[in-house]
């Protein structure tokens, strides 16, 4: 059952170490500017994404839905995102597409005003069975401003019940992207340049890179008993590298995969992202309460503000042009 699998994912992500072994964000050093350009309190974090105005360049990215615990988690996140004026994506809506009575575990977020609500479905399901009807259902279910379509072929390939058929996928995507606002999203293995070019030409409105540095779904599957997960634990494109190779395509980017704090958010902006997406780092707080999520996100926002201040920028846009140094393993990637 999908519901059980999703609950298992949540518990594993909460209790086990599911991070990739290297955090590539630590290889990005933003240069210090001795004399800041404006007062700390005058740093502006406002940003526009897909025509929506957010108070800070952050979304809590796709995690859950489809069972009782998930409803509470989505509600806690929604309340916090509404309070802070930032965005949120629900987890895969497949469970509710297949069982209507689970819809409220996602649609609960509609009770909270927020600037950006993103739906979520899987590309593997689109290849095999879903079409316009399901896309529309997912969008209407949460009144979404756009729909994330996740590409999780690493996870599908190593889990016993995985869906690994891709025949006909691109043609289907081209048709759907003409009609609906779709964001192509990875789930921890990063978006390649070739895929980025395809998504852009097909008419996707944004890319959510979710690369290597944070949650590894190979690791999650390993803890569910899939021994192949150990072999593929670190498979994929580093999140910051993914941003750098997609940057010149000039399509809005969400920097995600391993974002742990406001400094990482600033690093993502410096490398070309418009927003940063945070998932697992928020999960333990979302289990507790909306206040816990608010406190965590407020800290991240404060860290982001300080980083912008200390790098001599005055707002999110300027953060895209600050100087940085790339060292270590990320540098190796860029050399090849
Ligand atoms: C518990 C959990 C459930 C997730 N479920 C989904 C999902 O349903 N759909 C999706 O696109 N991504 C899903 N993801 C992936 C995240 O959205 C994100 O891309 C990935 O975890 C990397 O970000 P992180 O390092 O901040 O966790 C999930 C992540 C976690 C931790």
XYZ file of C-alpha atoms and ligand atoms in Angstrom:
367
model
C 0.000 0.000 0.000
C 1.284 3.454 -0.912
C 0.139 4.920 2.439
C 2.241 2.449 4.410
C 5.276 2.968 2.230
C 5.000 6.740 2.664
C 4.734 6.434 6.435
C 7.755 4.161 6.435
C 9.713 6.800 4.471
C 8.817 9.450 7.040
C 9.923 7.323 9.968
C 13.187 6.302 8.310
C 13.992 9.925 7.447
C 13.338 10.867 11.044
C 15.231 8.076 12.771
C 18.113 7.075 10.489
C 21.002 8.858 8.893
C 19.865 9.090 5.276
C 22.209 11.847 4.128
C 24.641 11.414 1.279
C 28.221 11.124 2.481
C 29.422 14.445 1.129
C 27.730 17.813 1.510
C 28.723 19.773 -1.596
C 27.231 23.012 -0.271
C 30.174 23.149 2.139
C 32.437 23.418 -0.918
C 30.901 26.815 -1.774
C 32.468 29.679 0.174
C 30.816 33.061 -0.225
C 33.373 35.857 0.067
C 33.123 38.183 3.020
C 32.630 41.906 2.397
C 34.202 43.895 5.235
C 31.875 46.889 4.956
C 28.268 45.818 4.290
C 26.236 47.885 1.816
C 23.160 48.561 3.972
C 21.912 48.105 7.541
C 21.129 44.511 8.402
C 17.486 45.399 8.969
C 17.244 46.914 5.486
C 18.198 43.687 3.705
C 15.224 42.670 1.568
C 14.388 38.996 1.173
C 11.371 39.455 -1.075
C 11.369 37.532 -4.297
C 9.098 36.778 -7.232
C 8.710 33.247 -8.552
C 6.289 32.305 -11.345
C 4.578 35.642 -10.817
C 4.048 34.983 -7.094
C 5.568 37.211 -4.415
C 7.268 35.490 -1.470
C 8.626 37.170 1.673
C 11.765 35.035 1.476
C 13.249 32.832 -1.272
C 12.312 29.585 0.422
C 9.873 26.722 -0.027
C 9.375 23.751 2.219
C 9.658 21.123 -0.474
C 7.622 17.979 -1.151
C 7.422 15.403 1.608
C 4.118 13.945 2.470
C 0.385 13.299 2.286
C -1.845 10.244 2.138
C -2.272 9.276 5.794
C -3.333 10.753 9.131
C 0.147 11.634 10.355
C 0.861 13.277 7.008
C -2.223 15.492 7.330
C -0.919 16.916 10.599
C 2.566 17.387 9.148
C 1.194 19.173 6.079
C -0.968 21.350 8.307
C 1.944 22.315 10.566
C 4.073 23.198 7.554
C 1.235 25.108 5.873
C 0.551 27.173 8.975
C 4.239 28.084 9.248
C 4.627 28.920 5.545
C 1.505 31.043 5.686
C 2.791 32.927 8.744
C 6.166 33.577 7.106
C 4.844 34.243 3.586
C 6.908 31.525 1.917
C 6.009 28.578 -0.335
C 5.250 24.923 0.172
C 4.927 21.755 -1.882
C 2.922 18.742 -0.764
C 4.281 15.210 -1.206
C 3.241 12.959 -4.061
C -0.546 13.136 -4.473
C -0.705 9.650 -5.952
C -2.319 8.224 -2.812
C -5.273 10.616 -3.111
C -5.560 10.217 -6.870
C -6.067 6.524 -6.216
C -8.197 6.905 -3.064
C -10.385 10.007 -2.902
C -10.923 9.761 0.844
C -7.259 10.668 1.368
C -7.626 14.048 -0.360
C -7.957 16.014 2.871
C -4.450 14.958 3.943
C -3.247 17.290 1.171
C -6.096 19.771 0.773
C -5.765 20.758 4.447
C -3.119 23.250 3.274
C -5.802 25.252 1.450
C -6.966 26.496 4.853
C -3.834 28.633 5.035
C -3.134 31.632 2.809
C 0.330 31.320 1.324
C 2.026 32.847 -1.688
C 3.042 29.600 -3.397
C 1.382 26.180 -3.230
C 2.881 23.397 -5.329
C 1.279 20.055 -6.119
C 3.323 16.916 -6.712
C 3.031 13.832 -8.907
C 5.566 11.298 -10.163
C 6.852 11.146 -13.732
C 6.810 7.312 -13.575
C 3.038 7.394 -12.974
C 2.588 9.887 -15.801
C 4.410 7.539 -18.179
C 2.357 4.538 -17.288
C -1.128 5.704 -16.487
C -1.715 9.364 -15.670
C -2.807 12.080 -18.065
C -4.635 15.384 -17.998
C -7.384 14.134 -15.690
C -4.947 13.281 -12.907
C -2.871 16.432 -13.414
C -6.016 18.558 -13.111
C -7.154 16.631 -10.032
C -3.810 17.173 -8.312
C -3.854 20.898 -9.098
C -7.453 21.394 -7.978
C -6.962 19.334 -4.800
C -4.731 21.985 -3.245
C -5.472 24.938 -5.509
C -1.877 24.718 -6.719
C -0.077 27.565 -8.474
C 2.033 24.939 -10.303
C 2.637 21.204 -10.196
C 5.949 19.542 -9.444
C 6.521 16.419 -11.497
C 9.147 14.365 -9.729
C 11.759 12.250 -11.478
C 12.868 9.614 -8.999
C 14.247 6.910 -11.258
C 17.098 6.102 -8.869
C 14.590 5.167 -6.186
C 12.295 3.352 -8.615
C 15.195 1.306 -9.994
C 16.362 0.000 -6.639
C 13.042 -0.654 -4.926
C 11.342 -4.006 -5.534
C 7.990 -2.419 -6.506
C 9.625 0.304 -8.651
C 8.264 1.627 -11.948
C 11.044 1.886 -14.489
C 9.294 2.235 -17.847
C 10.192 5.469 -19.658
C 9.028 4.638 -23.169
C 6.755 7.407 -24.440
C 7.451 9.669 -21.442
C 8.986 12.621 -23.294
C 6.176 12.838 -25.847
C 3.601 12.791 -23.065
C 5.466 15.441 -21.086
C 5.638 17.780 -24.082
C 1.853 17.666 -24.452
C 1.196 18.174 -20.737
C 3.718 20.998 -20.330
C 1.990 22.916 -23.124
C -1.201 23.088 -21.056
C -0.165 23.057 -17.398
C 2.410 24.859 -15.282
C 4.833 22.035 -14.595
C 8.046 22.108 -12.575
C 10.500 19.254 -13.216
C 11.826 18.034 -9.879
C 14.384 15.458 -8.873
C 14.305 13.824 -5.460
C 17.991 13.687 -4.533
C 19.948 12.702 -7.637
C 20.020 16.078 -9.422
C 18.912 17.395 -12.818
C 21.383 16.929 -15.674
C 22.074 19.520 -18.333
C 20.570 17.325 -21.056
C 17.354 16.855 -19.088
C 17.300 20.587 -18.275
C 17.471 21.431 -21.976
C 14.628 19.026 -22.714
C 12.453 20.429 -19.899
C 13.035 23.974 -21.072
C 12.231 23.191 -24.706
C 9.125 21.245 -23.658
C 7.788 24.309 -21.823
C 8.310 23.421 -18.150
C 8.128 26.613 -16.086
C 10.925 25.831 -13.596
C 13.398 23.166 -12.449
C 13.860 21.926 -8.881
C 17.323 20.360 -8.861
C 17.221 18.250 -5.653
C 20.688 16.836 -6.111
C 23.230 14.998 -3.978
C 24.137 16.569 -0.613
C 21.113 15.827 1.553
C 18.498 13.098 1.649
C 19.508 10.038 -0.350
C 16.543 7.943 -1.434
C 18.932 5.072 -2.081
C 19.715 5.278 1.642
C 16.000 5.355 2.502
C 15.420 2.246 0.389
C 18.428 0.574 2.014
C 16.750 0.956 5.414
C 13.547 -0.461 3.966
C 15.487 -3.611 3.236
C 16.700 -2.938 -0.286
C 20.359 -3.867 -0.230
C 21.002 -2.166 -3.595
C 20.506 1.111 -1.759
C 23.926 0.756 -0.176
C 25.629 0.589 -3.587
C 23.808 3.647 -4.936
C 23.798 5.705 -1.708
C 25.763 8.605 -3.227
C 24.615 8.274 -6.843
C 23.758 11.467 -8.633
C 24.704 15.038 -9.463
C 25.719 17.334 -6.569
C 22.996 19.934 -5.907
C 25.252 23.001 -6.386
C 26.768 21.497 -9.558
C 23.284 20.949 -10.958
C 22.521 24.657 -10.425
C 25.751 25.711 -12.117
C 25.142 23.622 -15.257
C 21.505 24.736 -15.544
C 22.036 28.405 -14.735
C 22.648 29.565 -18.286
C 19.424 27.948 -19.545
C 17.648 30.917 -17.978
C 14.731 29.009 -16.548
C 13.775 29.624 -12.884
C 15.663 27.223 -10.609
C 14.914 25.866 -7.158
C 18.135 24.920 -5.360
C 17.460 21.895 -3.198
C 18.957 18.693 -1.882
C 20.833 19.155 1.382
C 19.828 22.717 2.278
C 20.250 22.826 6.064
C 20.414 26.497 7.001
C 20.250 30.084 5.747
C 23.871 30.019 4.626
C 23.021 27.144 2.271
C 20.008 29.114 0.978
C 22.361 32.025 0.203
C 24.798 29.635 -1.520
C 21.973 28.356 -3.723
C 21.047 31.942 -4.673
C 24.683 32.763 -5.474
C 24.797 29.795 -7.858
C 21.690 30.904 -9.751
C 18.649 29.651 -7.850
C 15.582 31.861 -7.422
C 14.346 29.830 -4.446
C 15.822 27.221 -2.142
C 13.837 24.084 -1.287
C 14.169 22.475 2.126
C 12.689 19.102 3.047
C 14.203 16.707 5.601
C 15.659 19.453 7.777
C 12.090 20.627 8.500
C 10.611 17.174 9.106
C 11.367 16.705 12.846
C 9.841 20.127 13.572
C 6.787 19.401 11.417
C 6.151 16.281 13.488
C 6.042 18.481 16.611
C 4.008 21.594 15.885
C 3.549 24.571 13.613
C 5.365 26.739 16.163
C 8.381 24.457 15.995
C 8.405 24.805 12.182
C 8.057 28.592 12.477
C 11.013 28.791 14.895
C 13.192 26.670 12.626
C 12.275 28.652 9.508
C 12.748 31.984 11.307
C 16.259 30.916 12.198
C 16.962 29.987 8.560
C 15.593 33.356 7.409
C 17.790 35.160 9.931
C 20.869 33.234 8.790
C 20.060 34.097 5.187
C 19.718 37.787 6.029
C 23.067 37.782 7.835
C 24.774 36.039 4.898
C 23.405 38.596 2.423
C 24.501 41.418 4.761
C 28.038 40.023 5.126
C 28.484 39.440 1.415
C 27.800 43.061 0.549
C 24.534 42.417 -1.275
C 21.316 44.181 -0.314
C 18.670 41.808 -1.636
C 18.014 38.396 -3.124
C 18.645 39.495 -6.714
C 22.060 40.950 -5.882
C 22.958 37.731 -4.109
C 23.150 36.123 -7.556
C 26.182 38.242 -8.387
C 28.285 37.954 -5.236
C 31.786 36.466 -5.338
C 32.404 32.957 -4.146
C 35.141 30.342 -4.103
C 34.589 26.697 -4.969
C 36.815 24.150 -3.326
C 37.165 20.419 -2.721
C 35.013 17.810 -4.398
C 32.717 20.334 -6.079
C 35.805 21.853 -7.710
C 36.699 18.411 -9.048
C 33.264 18.196 -10.677
C 33.743 21.571 -12.318
C 37.185 20.655 -13.676
C 35.925 17.654 -15.670
C 10.196 12.057 4.063
C 10.395 12.550 2.665
C 9.408 12.311 1.708
C 9.557 12.791 0.402
N 8.547 12.607 -0.508
C 8.630 13.211 -1.726
C 7.541 13.185 -2.632
O 6.490 12.621 -2.345
N 7.689 13.818 -3.823
C 8.849 14.463 -4.172
O 8.935 15.059 -5.249
N 9.901 14.489 -3.336
C 9.820 13.900 -2.137
N 10.881 13.961 -1.267
C 12.140 14.550 -1.735
C 12.322 15.997 -1.296
O 11.308 16.828 -1.826
C 13.704 16.530 -1.699
O 13.782 16.601 -3.099
C 14.848 15.680 -1.198
O 14.540 15.118 0.059
C 16.140 16.459 -1.057
O 15.987 17.521 -0.136
P 16.493 17.458 1.399
O 17.949 17.061 1.344
O 16.264 18.851 1.906
O 15.669 16.445 2.096
C 10.747 13.496 0.040
C 11.725 13.735 1.015
C 11.562 13.276 2.319
C 12.643 13.565 3.317
